[in-house]
Amino acid sequence: KAGVTQTPRYLIKTRGQQVTLSCSPISGHRSVSWYQQTPGQGLQFLFEYFSETQRNKGNFPGRFSGRQFSNSRSEMNVSTLELGDSALYLCASSLDAMNTEAFFGQGTRLTVV
Amino acid sequence: AQRVTQPEKLLSVFKGAPVELKCNYSYSGSPELFWYVQYSRQRLQLLLRHISRESIKGFTADLNKGETSFHLKKPFAQEEDSAMYYCALVSYGNKLVFGAGTILRVKS
């Protein structure tokens, strides 16, 4: 079966712009989580969606938002980009809860200039 | 607060030597712990989880609640084990909390 697909793979944006990242989970998976990965902070949880509802949110500012569609696909949006938002953004999907296996996408590399 | 600590940023061993990647956690309650691995240019993937008590690619990890540890071990390292290893736990709200990761380098 197809794995978790994230698009685009690379993005370069300017400070102040906004960006939308997309994640298609494995077919049948209803839980989608987003993580930010940076050399300094490692992997940090952004939020998790299940059946179109945000179940949990990490400690990120309100500029970071997301949503999930009825087909479980998820999008993440970052508004008013800052240089510090440059990171690899990873999406993970699982059948239900995260205590089952989480499958990760390849990530979207966002560079803010 | 829930926290996962991996004290070593880099662990370098020779092929055939034993490997132990350390992981300590703080969590009130019964934790669910995992080891994830990321090989070069590949996506992050699950290596093993404590609830399964399985051995994957020769790796094992035992949950020690007294010492709040979940160290990853392999008796004989192979060059293909070279990768970044992350210890993680499932926290409240169904989120994975990761350690900082340890780079394992197996030298020939």
Coordinates of N, CA, C and O in Angstrom, one line a residue, chain B residues 4 6 9 11 14 16-18 26 33 40 42-43 45-47 55 65 69 71 91 93 98-99 103 106-107:
Chain B
V4 N 11.7 12.9 27.3 CA 12.5 11.7 26.9 C 13.9 12.3 26.7 O 14.1 13.3 26.0
Q6 N 17.9 11.4 25.7 CA 18.9 10.6 25.1 C 20.2 11.3 25.3 O 20.5 12.3 24.6
K9 N 24.7 12.3 21.8 CA 24.3 12.7 20.5 C 24.9 11.8 19.4 O 24.3 11.6 18.4
L11 N 27.1 8.0 18.9 CA 27.7 6.8 19.5 C 28.4 6.1 18.3 O 27.8 5.8 17.3
F14 N 32.7 -0.1 16.6 CA 33.2 -0.9 15.6 C 32.2 -2.1 15.2 O 31.5 -2.5 16.1
G16 N 30.6 -5.4 14.9 CA 30.7 -6.6 15.7 C 30.7 -6.3 17.2 O 30.6 -7.2 18.0
A17 N 30.9 -5.0 17.5 CA 30.9 -4.7 19.0 C 29.4 -4.5 19.4 O 28.5 -4.3 18.6
P18 N 29.2 -4.7 20.8 CA 27.8 -4.5 21.3 C 27.5 -3.0 21.3 O 28.3 -2.1 21.3
S26 N 10.6 10.6 31.6 CA 9.8 11.0 32.8 C 8.4 11.1 32.4 O 8.0 11.7 31.4
L33 N 6.3 3.2 25.1 CA 7.6 3.6 24.6 C 8.0 2.9 23.3 O 7.6 1.8 23.0
S40 N 19.9 7.0 6.4 CA 20.2 8.1 5.5 C 19.2 8.2 4.3 O 19.0 7.2 3.7
Q42 N 16.1 8.3 4.2 CA 14.9 7.6 4.3 C 14.0 8.2 5.4 O 14.4 9.0 6.2
R43 N 12.7 7.8 5.3 CA 11.8 8.4 6.3 C 12.0 7.8 7.7 O 12.5 6.7 7.8
Q45 N 11.0 5.7 10.7 CA 10.2 4.5 10.8 C 10.3 3.8 12.1 O 11.3 4.0 12.8
L46 N 9.3 3.1 12.5 CA 9.3 2.4 13.8 C 10.2 1.3 13.8 O 10.2 0.5 12.8
L47 N 11.0 1.2 14.8 CA 12.0 0.0 14.9 C 11.3 -1.0 15.9 O 11.1 -2.1 15.5
S55 N 12.1 -8.5 18.9 CA 13.4 -8.2 18.5 C 13.4 -7.9 17.0 O 12.9 -8.7 16.2
K65 N 11.0 0.2 34.7 CA 10.2 1.3 35.3 C 10.9 1.9 36.5 O 10.8 3.1 36.8
S69 N 13.9 3.8 32.3 CA 14.8 3.7 31.1 C 14.2 2.7 30.1 O 13.4 1.8 30.4
H71 N 16.5 1.4 27.2 CA 17.7 1.4 26.4 C 17.6 0.4 25.3 O 17.0 -0.7 25.4
S91 N 2.4 10.5 24.8 CA 2.0 11.3 25.9 C 0.5 11.5 25.9 O -0.3 11.1 25.0
G93 N -3.0 13.1 25.3 CA -3.4 13.8 24.1 C -2.9 13.1 22.9 O -2.9 13.7 21.8
F98 N 9.4 13.0 21.5 CA 10.7 12.4 21.1 C 11.9 12.9 21.9 O 11.9 14.0 22.4
G99 N 12.9 12.0 22.0 CA 14.2 12.5 22.5 C 14.9 13.2 21.4 O 14.4 13.3 20.3
I103 N 22.9 9.6 17.0 CA 23.5 9.1 15.8 C 24.4 7.9 16.1 O 25.3 8.0 16.9
V106 N 28.6 2.9 12.8 CA 29.3 1.7 13.0 C 30.4 1.7 12.0 O 30.2 1.8 10.8
K107 N 31.6 1.5 12.5 CA 32.8 1.6 11.7 C 33.3 0.2 11.4 O 33.2 -0.7 12.2

